[in-house]
mmCIF file of C-alpha atoms and ligand atoms in Angstrom:
data_model
loop_
_atom_site.group_PDB
_atom_site.id
_atom_site.type_symbol
_atom_site.label_atom_id
_atom_site.label_comp_id
_atom_site.label_asym_id
_atom_site.label_seq_id
_atom_site.Cartn_x
_atom_site.Cartn_y
_atom_site.Cartn_z
ATOM 1 C CA UNK A 1 12.645 -27.851 0.895
ATOM 2 C CA UNK A 2 10.557 -25.206 1.986
ATOM 3 C CA UNK A 3 11.298 -23.713 5.502
ATOM 4 C CA UNK A 4 7.990 -23.883 7.526
ATOM 5 C CA UNK A 5 6.706 -20.676 8.044
ATOM 6 C CA UNK A 6 3.403 -20.769 10.004
ATOM 7 C CA UNK A 7 4.670 -20.150 13.409
ATOM 8 C CA UNK A 8 2.983 -20.450 16.793
ATOM 9 C CA UNK A 9 3.168 -16.969 17.791
ATOM 10 C CA UNK A 10 1.251 -15.783 14.799
ATOM 11 C CA UNK A 11 -1.292 -18.340 15.459
ATOM 12 C CA UNK A 12 -1.588 -17.215 19.362
ATOM 13 C CA UNK A 13 -1.989 -13.685 17.886
ATOM 14 C CA UNK A 14 -4.763 -14.595 15.481
ATOM 15 C CA UNK A 15 -6.067 -16.398 18.565
ATOM 16 C CA UNK A 16 -5.826 -13.290 20.651
ATOM 17 C CA UNK A 17 -7.300 -10.769 17.741
ATOM 18 C CA UNK A 18 -10.494 -13.198 17.803
ATOM 19 C CA UNK A 19 -10.913 -12.618 21.682
ATOM 20 C CA UNK A 20 -10.408 -8.862 21.356
ATOM 21 C CA UNK A 21 -13.134 -8.577 18.647
ATOM 22 C CA UNK A 22 -15.411 -10.740 20.356
ATOM 23 C CA UNK A 23 -15.460 -13.548 17.249
ATOM 24 C CA UNK A 24 -16.280 -17.054 18.200
ATOM 25 C CA UNK A 25 -14.064 -18.385 14.688
ATOM 26 C CA UNK A 26 -12.585 -16.396 11.575
ATOM 27 C CA UNK A 27 -12.412 -17.698 8.059
ATOM 28 C CA UNK A 28 -9.237 -16.397 6.560
ATOM 29 C CA UNK A 29 -8.836 -16.302 2.468
ATOM 30 C CA UNK A 30 -6.008 -14.332 2.030
ATOM 31 C CA UNK A 31 -3.332 -16.385 0.972
ATOM 32 C CA UNK A 32 -0.350 -14.475 2.806
ATOM 33 C CA UNK A 33 -2.577 -14.404 6.089
ATOM 34 C CA UNK A 34 -3.140 -18.365 5.655
ATOM 35 C CA UNK A 35 0.650 -18.760 4.931
ATOM 36 C CA UNK A 36 1.681 -16.665 8.109
ATOM 37 C CA UNK A 37 -0.585 -18.538 10.382
ATOM 38 C CA UNK A 38 -0.699 -22.047 9.476
ATOM 39 C CA UNK A 39 2.338 -22.100 7.100
ATOM 40 C CA UNK A 40 0.425 -23.378 4.292
ATOM 41 C CA UNK A 41 1.602 -21.901 0.955
ATOM 42 C CA UNK A 42 -1.195 -22.970 -1.448
ATOM 43 C CA UNK A 43 -3.826 -20.815 -2.869
ATOM 44 C CA UNK A 44 -7.632 -20.960 -3.483
ATOM 45 C CA UNK A 45 -8.221 -22.023 0.051
ATOM 46 C CA UNK A 46 -9.357 -21.229 3.489
ATOM 47 C CA UNK A 47 -7.652 -20.951 6.747
ATOM 48 C CA UNK A 48 -10.625 -21.675 9.693
ATOM 49 C CA UNK A 49 -9.408 -20.993 12.988
ATOM 50 C CA UNK A 50 -11.092 -21.203 16.272
ATOM 51 C CA UNK A 51 -10.063 -21.123 19.825
ATOM 52 C CA UNK A 52 -10.403 -25.089 19.280
ATOM 53 C CA UNK A 53 -8.935 -25.683 15.770
ATOM 54 C CA UNK A 54 -7.497 -24.452 12.756
ATOM 55 C CA UNK A 55 -8.798 -26.342 9.614
ATOM 56 C CA UNK A 56 -7.386 -25.743 6.407
ATOM 57 C CA UNK A 57 -10.132 -25.914 3.961
ATOM 58 C CA UNK A 58 -8.778 -27.149 0.405
ATOM 59 C CA UNK A 59 -9.232 -29.060 -2.767
ATOM 60 C CA UNK A 60 -7.631 -32.057 -3.702
ATOM 61 C CA UNK A 61 -4.864 -30.259 -5.591
ATOM 62 C CA UNK A 62 -3.428 -29.031 -2.184
ATOM 63 C CA UNK A 63 -4.316 -31.640 0.067
ATOM 64 C CA UNK A 64 -0.971 -33.338 0.388
ATOM 65 C CA UNK A 65 0.849 -29.952 0.492
ATOM 66 C CA UNK A 66 -1.464 -28.707 3.358
ATOM 67 C CA UNK A 67 -0.951 -31.655 5.556
ATOM 68 C CA UNK A 68 2.610 -31.239 5.289
ATOM 69 C CA UNK A 69 2.988 -27.774 5.484
ATOM 70 C CA UNK A 70 0.261 -26.669 7.716
ATOM 71 C CA UNK A 71 1.325 -28.902 10.523
ATOM 72 C CA UNK A 72 -1.154 -27.929 13.612
ATOM 73 C CA UNK A 73 -3.800 -27.705 11.245
ATOM 74 C CA UNK A 74 -6.548 -30.169 10.428
ATOM 75 C CA UNK A 75 -7.117 -30.487 6.585
ATOM 76 C CA UNK A 76 -10.388 -30.921 5.254
ATOM 77 C CA UNK A 77 -10.869 -31.432 1.319
ATOM 78 C CA UNK A 78 -13.988 -30.337 -0.470
ATOM 79 C CA UNK A 79 -15.122 -33.382 -2.781
ATOM 80 C CA UNK A 80 -18.704 -34.682 -4.243
ATOM 81 C CA UNK A 81 -21.343 -32.683 -2.919
ATOM 82 C CA UNK A 82 -19.243 -31.140 -0.446
ATOM 83 C CA UNK A 83 -18.296 -27.223 -1.102
ATOM 84 C CA UNK A 84 -16.367 -25.334 1.223
ATOM 85 C CA UNK A 85 -20.305 -24.065 2.444
ATOM 86 C CA UNK A 86 -20.784 -27.491 3.809
ATOM 87 C CA UNK A 87 -17.295 -27.923 5.144
ATOM 88 C CA UNK A 88 -17.880 -24.916 7.049
ATOM 89 C CA UNK A 89 -21.538 -25.707 8.177
ATOM 90 C CA UNK A 90 -19.661 -28.659 9.767
ATOM 91 C CA UNK A 91 -16.757 -26.494 11.705
ATOM 92 C CA UNK A 92 -19.283 -24.250 13.018
ATOM 93 C CA UNK A 93 -21.801 -26.461 14.284
ATOM 94 C CA UNK A 94 -18.797 -28.707 15.974
ATOM 95 C CA UNK A 95 -17.439 -25.389 17.545
ATOM 96 C CA UNK A 96 -20.863 -23.668 18.415
ATOM 97 C CA UNK A 97 -19.564 -20.447 16.445
ATOM 98 C CA UNK A 98 -22.441 -17.724 16.616
ATOM 99 C CA UNK A 99 -19.660 -15.116 15.196
ATOM 100 C CA UNK A 100 -17.635 -15.587 12.335
ATOM 101 C CA UNK A 101 -15.086 -12.900 11.027
ATOM 102 C CA UNK A 102 -14.376 -12.625 7.500
ATOM 103 C CA UNK A 103 -12.086 -11.422 4.978
ATOM 104 C CA UNK A 104 -14.122 -9.018 3.530
ATOM 105 C CA UNK A 105 -10.898 -7.473 1.329
ATOM 106 C CA UNK A 106 -10.263 -10.705 -0.219
ATOM 107 C CA UNK A 107 -13.603 -12.191 -1.506
ATOM 108 C CA UNK A 108 -15.767 -11.456 -3.910
ATOM 109 C CA UNK A 109 -19.524 -10.520 -2.848
ATOM 110 C CA UNK A 110 -21.125 -13.454 -4.797
ATOM 111 C CA UNK A 111 -18.591 -16.379 -2.594
ATOM 112 C CA UNK A 112 -19.586 -14.625 0.671
ATOM 113 C CA UNK A 113 -23.501 -14.965 -0.573
ATOM 114 C CA UNK A 114 -23.012 -18.611 -1.183
ATOM 115 C CA UNK A 115 -20.865 -19.411 1.673
ATOM 116 C CA UNK A 116 -23.446 -17.633 4.121
ATOM 117 C CA UNK A 117 -26.513 -19.653 2.156
ATOM 118 C CA UNK A 118 -24.380 -23.103 2.181
ATOM 119 C CA UNK A 119 -23.222 -23.124 5.729
ATOM 120 C CA UNK A 120 -26.201 -21.948 7.593
ATOM 121 C CA UNK A 121 -24.867 -19.098 9.396
ATOM 122 C CA UNK A 122 -27.198 -15.667 8.724
ATOM 123 C CA UNK A 123 -25.169 -12.838 6.902
ATOM 124 C CA UNK A 124 -25.729 -10.932 10.400
ATOM 125 C CA UNK A 125 -23.153 -13.230 11.860
ATOM 126 C CA UNK A 126 -20.168 -12.359 9.633
ATOM 127 C CA UNK A 127 -18.511 -9.826 10.793
ATOM 128 C CA UNK A 128 -15.476 -8.105 8.390
ATOM 129 C CA UNK A 129 -12.115 -8.473 9.962
ATOM 130 C CA UNK A 130 -11.139 -5.077 8.430
ATOM 131 C CA UNK A 131 -7.671 -5.918 7.437
ATOM 132 C CA UNK A 132 -6.924 -7.261 11.273
ATOM 133 C CA UNK A 133 -5.225 -10.499 10.004
ATOM 134 C CA UNK A 134 -3.076 -8.643 7.337
ATOM 135 C CA UNK A 135 -2.056 -6.093 10.269
ATOM 136 C CA UNK A 136 -0.416 -8.592 12.209
ATOM 137 C CA UNK A 137 2.251 -9.362 9.620
ATOM 138 C CA UNK A 138 3.136 -5.449 9.363
ATOM 139 C CA UNK A 139 5.896 -5.462 11.576
ATOM 140 C CA UNK A 140 8.544 -8.400 10.474
ATOM 141 C CA UNK A 141 10.735 -10.632 12.532
ATOM 142 C CA UNK A 142 14.264 -10.690 11.872
ATOM 143 C CA UNK A 143 14.132 -14.072 9.968
ATOM 144 C CA UNK A 144 11.289 -12.388 7.403
ATOM 145 C CA UNK A 145 13.771 -9.233 6.961
ATOM 146 C CA UNK A 146 16.659 -11.756 6.117
ATOM 147 C CA UNK A 147 14.186 -13.008 3.597
ATOM 148 C CA UNK A 148 13.003 -9.543 2.060
ATOM 149 C CA UNK A 149 17.083 -8.804 2.311
ATOM 150 C CA UNK A 150 17.957 -11.875 -0.025
ATOM 151 C CA UNK A 151 15.177 -11.155 -2.694
ATOM 152 C CA UNK A 152 16.441 -7.713 -3.103
ATOM 153 C CA UNK A 153 20.005 -8.810 -3.170
ATOM 154 C CA UNK A 154 18.865 -10.953 -6.073
ATOM 155 C CA UNK A 155 17.236 -7.795 -7.598
ATOM 156 C CA UNK A 156 20.444 -6.033 -7.377
ATOM 157 C CA UNK A 157 22.219 -8.451 -8.988
ATOM 158 C CA UNK A 158 19.749 -8.303 -11.941
ATOM 159 C CA UNK A 159 20.025 -4.709 -12.210
ATOM 160 C CA UNK A 160 24.040 -5.044 -12.819
ATOM 161 C CA UNK A 161 23.531 -7.873 -15.099
ATOM 162 C CA UNK A 162 20.905 -6.035 -17.381
ATOM 163 C CA UNK A 163 22.923 -3.032 -17.454
ATOM 164 C CA UNK A 164 25.272 -4.866 -19.821
ATOM 165 C CA UNK A 165 22.277 -5.817 -22.003
ATOM 166 C CA UNK A 166 20.682 -2.593 -22.569
ATOM 167 C CA UNK A 167 21.591 -1.012 -26.299
ATOM 168 C CA UNK A 168 19.233 0.178 -29.072
ATOM 169 C CA UNK A 169 17.520 -2.600 -30.753
ATOM 170 C CA UNK A 170 16.492 -4.575 -27.588
ATOM 171 C CA UNK A 171 13.066 -4.253 -26.815
ATOM 172 C CA UNK A 172 10.545 -3.628 -23.786
ATOM 173 C CA UNK A 173 9.774 -7.371 -23.667
ATOM 174 C CA UNK A 174 13.352 -8.659 -23.951
ATOM 175 C CA UNK A 175 14.604 -6.631 -21.250
ATOM 176 C CA UNK A 176 11.445 -8.006 -19.158
ATOM 177 C CA UNK A 177 12.596 -11.351 -19.957
ATOM 178 C CA UNK A 178 15.914 -11.228 -19.290
ATOM 179 C CA UNK A 179 15.215 -9.486 -15.765
ATOM 180 C CA UNK A 180 12.972 -11.905 -14.898
ATOM 181 C CA UNK A 181 15.131 -15.151 -16.473
ATOM 182 C CA UNK A 182 18.187 -13.856 -14.529
ATOM 183 C CA UNK A 183 15.923 -13.638 -11.049
ATOM 184 C CA UNK A 184 14.612 -17.055 -11.286
ATOM 185 C CA UNK A 185 18.016 -18.306 -12.507
ATOM 186 C CA UNK A 186 19.566 -16.621 -9.292
ATOM 187 C CA UNK A 187 17.476 -18.309 -6.436
ATOM 188 C CA UNK A 188 14.329 -16.864 -6.939
ATOM 189 C CA UNK A 189 10.934 -18.685 -7.076
ATOM 190 C CA UNK A 190 9.446 -16.224 -9.337
ATOM 191 C CA UNK A 191 8.613 -12.353 -9.801
ATOM 192 C CA UNK A 192 6.966 -10.614 -7.408
ATOM 193 C CA UNK A 193 4.558 -9.019 -9.884
ATOM 194 C CA UNK A 194 4.569 -8.235 -13.785
ATOM 195 C CA UNK A 195 7.673 -6.591 -14.518
ATOM 196 C CA UNK A 196 7.867 -3.219 -15.747
ATOM 197 C CA UNK A 197 10.590 -1.952 -18.783
ATOM 198 C CA UNK A 198 9.474 1.143 -20.503
ATOM 199 C CA UNK A 199 10.969 2.904 -22.427
ATOM 200 C CA UNK A 200 10.807 6.633 -24.455
ATOM 201 C CA UNK A 201 7.589 8.117 -24.121
ATOM 202 C CA UNK A 202 6.264 4.657 -22.443
ATOM 203 C CA UNK A 203 8.201 5.699 -19.352
ATOM 204 C CA UNK A 204 5.824 8.567 -18.742
ATOM 205 C CA UNK A 205 3.253 5.889 -17.884
ATOM 206 C CA UNK A 206 4.160 4.674 -14.044
ATOM 207 C CA UNK A 207 2.886 1.165 -14.771
ATOM 208 C CA UNK A 208 3.598 0.793 -18.447
ATOM 209 C CA UNK A 209 3.116 -2.796 -19.729
ATOM 210 C CA UNK A 210 6.520 -3.865 -21.619
ATOM 211 C CA UNK A 211 6.080 -3.866 -25.562
ATOM 212 C CA UNK A 212 7.957 -4.799 -28.538
ATOM 213 C CA UNK A 213 9.380 -1.247 -28.989
ATOM 214 C CA UNK A 214 13.294 -1.329 -29.190
ATOM 215 C CA UNK A 215 15.106 1.143 -27.274
ATOM 216 C CA UNK A 216 16.724 4.065 -29.187
ATOM 217 C CA UNK A 217 19.297 6.761 -28.494
ATOM 218 C CA UNK A 218 17.910 9.253 -26.110
ATOM 219 C CA UNK A 219 15.247 7.063 -24.371
ATOM 220 C CA UNK A 220 14.603 7.156 -20.564
ATOM 221 C CA UNK A 221 14.348 3.229 -19.517
ATOM 222 C CA UNK A 222 12.439 2.608 -16.800
ATOM 223 C CA UNK A 223 12.680 -0.788 -14.861
ATOM 224 C CA UNK A 224 10.501 -1.929 -11.924
ATOM 225 C CA UNK A 225 10.903 -5.281 -11.348
ATOM 226 C CA UNK A 226 11.058 -8.000 -8.188
ATOM 227 C CA UNK A 227 11.346 -11.558 -7.100
ATOM 228 C CA UNK A 228 10.228 -13.688 -4.512
ATOM 229 C CA UNK A 229 12.261 -15.902 -2.050
ATOM 230 C CA UNK A 230 11.207 -18.056 0.289
ATOM 231 C CA UNK A 231 7.555 -16.600 -0.265
ATOM 232 C CA UNK A 232 8.838 -12.771 0.349
ATOM 233 C CA UNK A 233 8.789 -10.304 -2.343
ATOM 234 C CA UNK A 234 11.397 -7.536 -3.439
ATOM 235 C CA UNK A 235 10.751 -4.473 -5.062
ATOM 236 C CA UNK A 236 12.756 -1.775 -6.925
ATOM 237 C CA UNK A 237 13.269 0.639 -9.796
ATOM 238 C CA UNK A 238 15.825 2.291 -11.835
ATOM 239 C CA UNK A 239 16.198 4.723 -14.786
ATOM 240 C CA UNK A 240 18.875 4.944 -16.911
ATOM 241 C CA UNK A 241 19.223 6.782 -20.330
ATOM 242 C CA UNK A 242 20.491 5.077 -23.798
ATOM 243 C CA UNK A 243 23.100 7.429 -24.801
ATOM 244 C CA UNK A 244 23.416 10.922 -23.110
ATOM 245 C CA UNK A 245 20.834 12.700 -21.534
ATOM 246 C CA UNK A 246 19.301 15.929 -22.642
ATOM 247 C CA UNK A 247 19.351 19.084 -20.197
ATOM 248 C CA UNK A 248 15.893 18.249 -19.217
ATOM 249 C CA UNK A 249 16.215 14.715 -18.573
ATOM 250 C CA UNK A 250 19.170 15.601 -16.416
ATOM 251 C CA UNK A 251 17.085 17.808 -14.054
ATOM 252 C CA UNK A 252 14.068 15.694 -13.839
ATOM 253 C CA UNK A 253 16.128 12.796 -12.960
ATOM 254 C CA UNK A 254 18.115 15.016 -10.098
ATOM 255 C CA UNK A 255 14.492 16.346 -8.768
ATOM 256 C CA UNK A 256 13.622 12.801 -8.136
ATOM 257 C CA UNK A 257 16.785 11.564 -6.689
ATOM 258 C CA UNK A 258 17.143 14.242 -4.619
ATOM 259 C CA UNK A 259 13.307 13.718 -3.175
ATOM 260 C CA UNK A 260 14.266 9.775 -2.638
ATOM 261 C CA UNK A 261 17.314 10.810 -0.854
ATOM 262 C CA UNK A 262 15.797 13.430 1.416
ATOM 263 C CA UNK A 263 13.036 10.977 2.068
ATOM 264 C CA UNK A 264 15.392 8.057 3.071
ATOM 265 C CA UNK A 265 17.630 10.371 5.389
ATOM 266 C CA UNK A 266 14.134 11.478 7.371
ATOM 267 C CA UNK A 267 11.912 8.647 7.342
ATOM 268 C CA UNK A 268 11.473 7.353 10.814
ATOM 269 C CA UNK A 269 9.062 5.405 13.177
ATOM 270 C CA UNK A 270 6.664 7.753 14.679
ATOM 271 C CA UNK A 271 5.773 9.427 11.432
ATOM 272 C CA UNK A 272 2.452 8.693 9.805
ATOM 273 C CA UNK A 273 2.329 7.136 6.074
ATOM 274 C CA UNK A 274 1.456 10.497 5.129
ATOM 275 C CA UNK A 275 3.963 12.459 7.117
ATOM 276 C CA UNK A 276 6.563 9.958 5.077
ATOM 277 C CA UNK A 277 4.971 10.507 1.778
ATOM 278 C CA UNK A 278 5.258 14.408 2.303
ATOM 279 C CA UNK A 279 9.162 14.063 2.983
ATOM 280 C CA UNK A 280 9.513 13.633 -0.902
ATOM 281 C CA UNK A 281 6.598 15.131 -2.145
ATOM 282 C CA UNK A 282 7.517 18.712 -0.663
ATOM 283 C CA UNK A 283 10.943 18.524 -2.924
ATOM 284 C CA UNK A 284 9.128 17.616 -5.824
ATOM 285 C CA UNK A 285 6.748 20.128 -5.458
ATOM 286 C CA UNK A 286 9.133 23.012 -4.545
ATOM 287 C CA UNK A 287 10.958 22.403 -7.994
ATOM 288 C CA UNK A 288 7.560 22.387 -9.873
ATOM 289 C CA UNK A 289 7.033 19.224 -10.412
ATOM 290 C CA UNK A 290 3.925 18.276 -8.362
ATOM 291 C CA UNK A 291 1.348 17.683 -10.953
ATOM 292 C CA UNK A 292 3.685 15.123 -12.162
ATOM 293 C CA UNK A 293 3.725 12.808 -9.228
ATOM 294 C CA UNK A 294 0.534 10.838 -9.176
ATOM 295 C CA UNK A 295 1.208 8.154 -6.979
ATOM 296 C CA UNK A 296 1.856 7.857 -3.231
ATOM 297 C CA UNK A 297 5.558 7.498 -2.289
ATOM 298 C CA UNK A 298 5.864 3.708 -1.328
ATOM 299 C CA UNK A 299 4.043 0.680 0.120
ATOM 300 C CA UNK A 300 4.984 -2.144 2.617
ATOM 301 C CA UNK A 301 6.166 -5.038 1.605
ATOM 302 C CA UNK A 302 6.142 -8.812 2.623
ATOM 303 C CA UNK A 303 4.453 -12.092 1.486
ATOM 304 C CA UNK A 304 2.318 -9.779 -0.817
ATOM 305 C CA UNK A 305 4.085 -7.059 -2.842
ATOM 306 C CA UNK A 306 1.625 -4.478 -1.870
ATOM 307 C CA UNK A 307 0.901 -4.306 1.924
ATOM 308 C CA UNK A 308 -0.126 -1.580 4.531
ATOM 309 C CA UNK A 309 0.968 0.618 5.774
ATOM 310 C CA UNK A 310 1.854 2.754 2.669
ATOM 311 C CA UNK A 311 3.539 5.789 2.236
ATOM 312 C CA UNK A 312 0.943 7.840 0.954
ATOM 313 C CA UNK A 313 -1.330 11.415 1.346
ATOM 314 C CA UNK A 314 -4.021 9.258 3.030
ATOM 315 C CA UNK A 315 -2.196 6.881 5.395
ATOM 316 C CA UNK A 316 -2.889 7.674 8.956
ATOM 317 C CA UNK A 317 -1.004 4.630 10.280
ATOM 318 C CA UNK A 318 2.054 5.315 12.374
ATOM 319 C CA UNK A 319 5.297 3.947 11.247
ATOM 320 C CA UNK A 320 7.234 1.304 13.474
ATOM 321 C CA UNK A 321 10.445 -0.426 13.782
ATOM 322 C CA UNK A 322 10.277 -3.705 11.937
ATOM 323 C CA UNK A 323 8.172 -2.372 8.682
ATOM 324 C CA UNK A 324 9.181 -2.741 5.352
ATOM 325 C CA UNK A 325 8.531 0.350 3.235
ATOM 326 C CA UNK A 326 9.336 1.093 -0.535
ATOM 327 C CA UNK A 327 10.504 4.493 -0.983
ATOM 328 C CA UNK A 328 9.794 5.149 -4.608
ATOM 329 C CA UNK A 329 8.833 9.134 -5.889
ATOM 330 C CA UNK A 330 8.673 9.687 -9.675
ATOM 331 C CA UNK A 331 7.953 12.274 -12.218
ATOM 332 C CA UNK A 332 6.161 11.706 -15.427
ATOM 333 C CA UNK A 333 5.447 14.010 -18.022
ATOM 334 C CA UNK A 334 3.169 13.075 -21.100
ATOM 335 C CA UNK A 335 4.689 13.135 -24.585
ATOM 336 C CA UNK A 336 8.496 13.419 -22.828
ATOM 337 C CA UNK A 337 8.850 10.551 -20.410
ATOM 338 C CA UNK A 338 9.648 9.835 -16.625
ATOM 339 C CA UNK A 339 11.758 8.714 -13.898
ATOM 340 C CA UNK A 340 10.899 6.818 -10.886
ATOM 341 C CA UNK A 341 13.786 5.523 -8.618
ATOM 342 C CA UNK A 342 12.825 2.974 -5.813
ATOM 343 C CA UNK A 343 14.413 1.717 -2.945
ATOM 344 C CA UNK A 344 13.179 -0.951 -0.514
ATOM 345 C CA UNK A 345 13.856 -0.441 3.376
ATOM 346 C CA UNK A 346 13.206 -1.511 6.563
ATOM 347 C CA UNK A 347 12.408 0.869 9.633
ATOM 348 C CA UNK A 348 14.640 0.900 12.499
ATOM 349 C CA UNK A 349 14.496 2.237 15.983
ATOM 350 C CA UNK A 350 15.774 5.955 14.618
ATOM 351 C CA UNK A 351 15.405 5.868 10.804
ATOM 352 C CA UNK A 352 15.842 3.460 8.043
ATOM 353 C CA UNK A 353 18.349 0.722 6.650
ATOM 354 C CA UNK A 354 17.896 0.707 3.215
ATOM 355 C CA UNK A 355 17.905 -3.272 1.529
ATOM 356 C CA UNK A 356 18.650 -1.909 -1.659
ATOM 357 C CA UNK A 357 22.253 -1.557 -3.016
ATOM 358 C CA UNK A 358 22.127 -0.551 -6.861
ATOM 359 C CA UNK A 359 23.742 2.496 -7.837
ATOM 360 C CA UNK A 360 21.251 5.941 -7.954
ATOM 361 C CA UNK A 361 23.629 8.295 -9.943
ATOM 362 C CA UNK A 362 22.432 8.778 -13.666
ATOM 363 C CA UNK A 363 23.419 6.220 -15.669
ATOM 364 C CA UNK A 364 24.293 6.854 -19.554
ATOM 365 C CA UNK A 365 24.731 3.436 -21.370
HETATM 366 MN MN1 MN B 1 6.917 -0.803 -5.451
#
């Protein structure tokens, strides 16, 4: 049975947020926010929230699930001649709503325009929430951390399993399939993103899509994968070499590893995400590979695989205990290959606790 995650505290905090922003009500559209506040884990639905009520607006595929999971919520289902705009119009008039917060980062322009027209609430009274509902989820509870830890534990087990399967001739697609099958057979509900298995020259593309290319001797193999456990995502990356690593592979690997370990040792609350990013970037730049590390150092993780705050050159948010971050420096050299090493950590009072246990010394298979 799925555990009820929507909790009274989250609902109270969301209502407090409405008050602080001077809003009569809000329309949540991001599934993770709907799940966090109400407990309802369905998708393609809305959560309407005012001082008077919480209501899940959904379609008949999800009605029973919404009634079961969203216990403090009314459930309203769209039907013949009555779409989301009409349901919303009714709620807005019942509650006398004049200002409505909406998740502009989770809705299409056309959807908003249609909701505005059908609900009769003029566009000027719709106020962007600017990520405020998502920000409620940034600091994780002990219960959430436990779920993230379990998700990452399944990932660790998958990595030690896949090491036995990697050999010349096995294709990238087969590696991805094996990782996914293992995670789903060991308690995961699914993957938290499309598994990456990139070998040889493909490893120079940070987010390469697995192909039917077979592993060959001398290949770097980068595997970036994660799963969901009770809604919470895991994320990890390891790079190994098929056969003996050559000198350049060894050098690049050591630089990435040193960058990652430096960041893990120094990352702490009170830093901004940009300061966290710099911990690893400084090591890579110092080694002369700065131009080959194009992405940010990491991102937060929770009900979604990519959450804020990130560890990136542009992130001004100050890190706080209970936040989750990935620490994933990489070096990617076109026509040669690439290395990424990624762990997932939780910020503690004075540093981080690593949720990832897989080994990081260079593995040659
Ligand atoms: Mn990641």
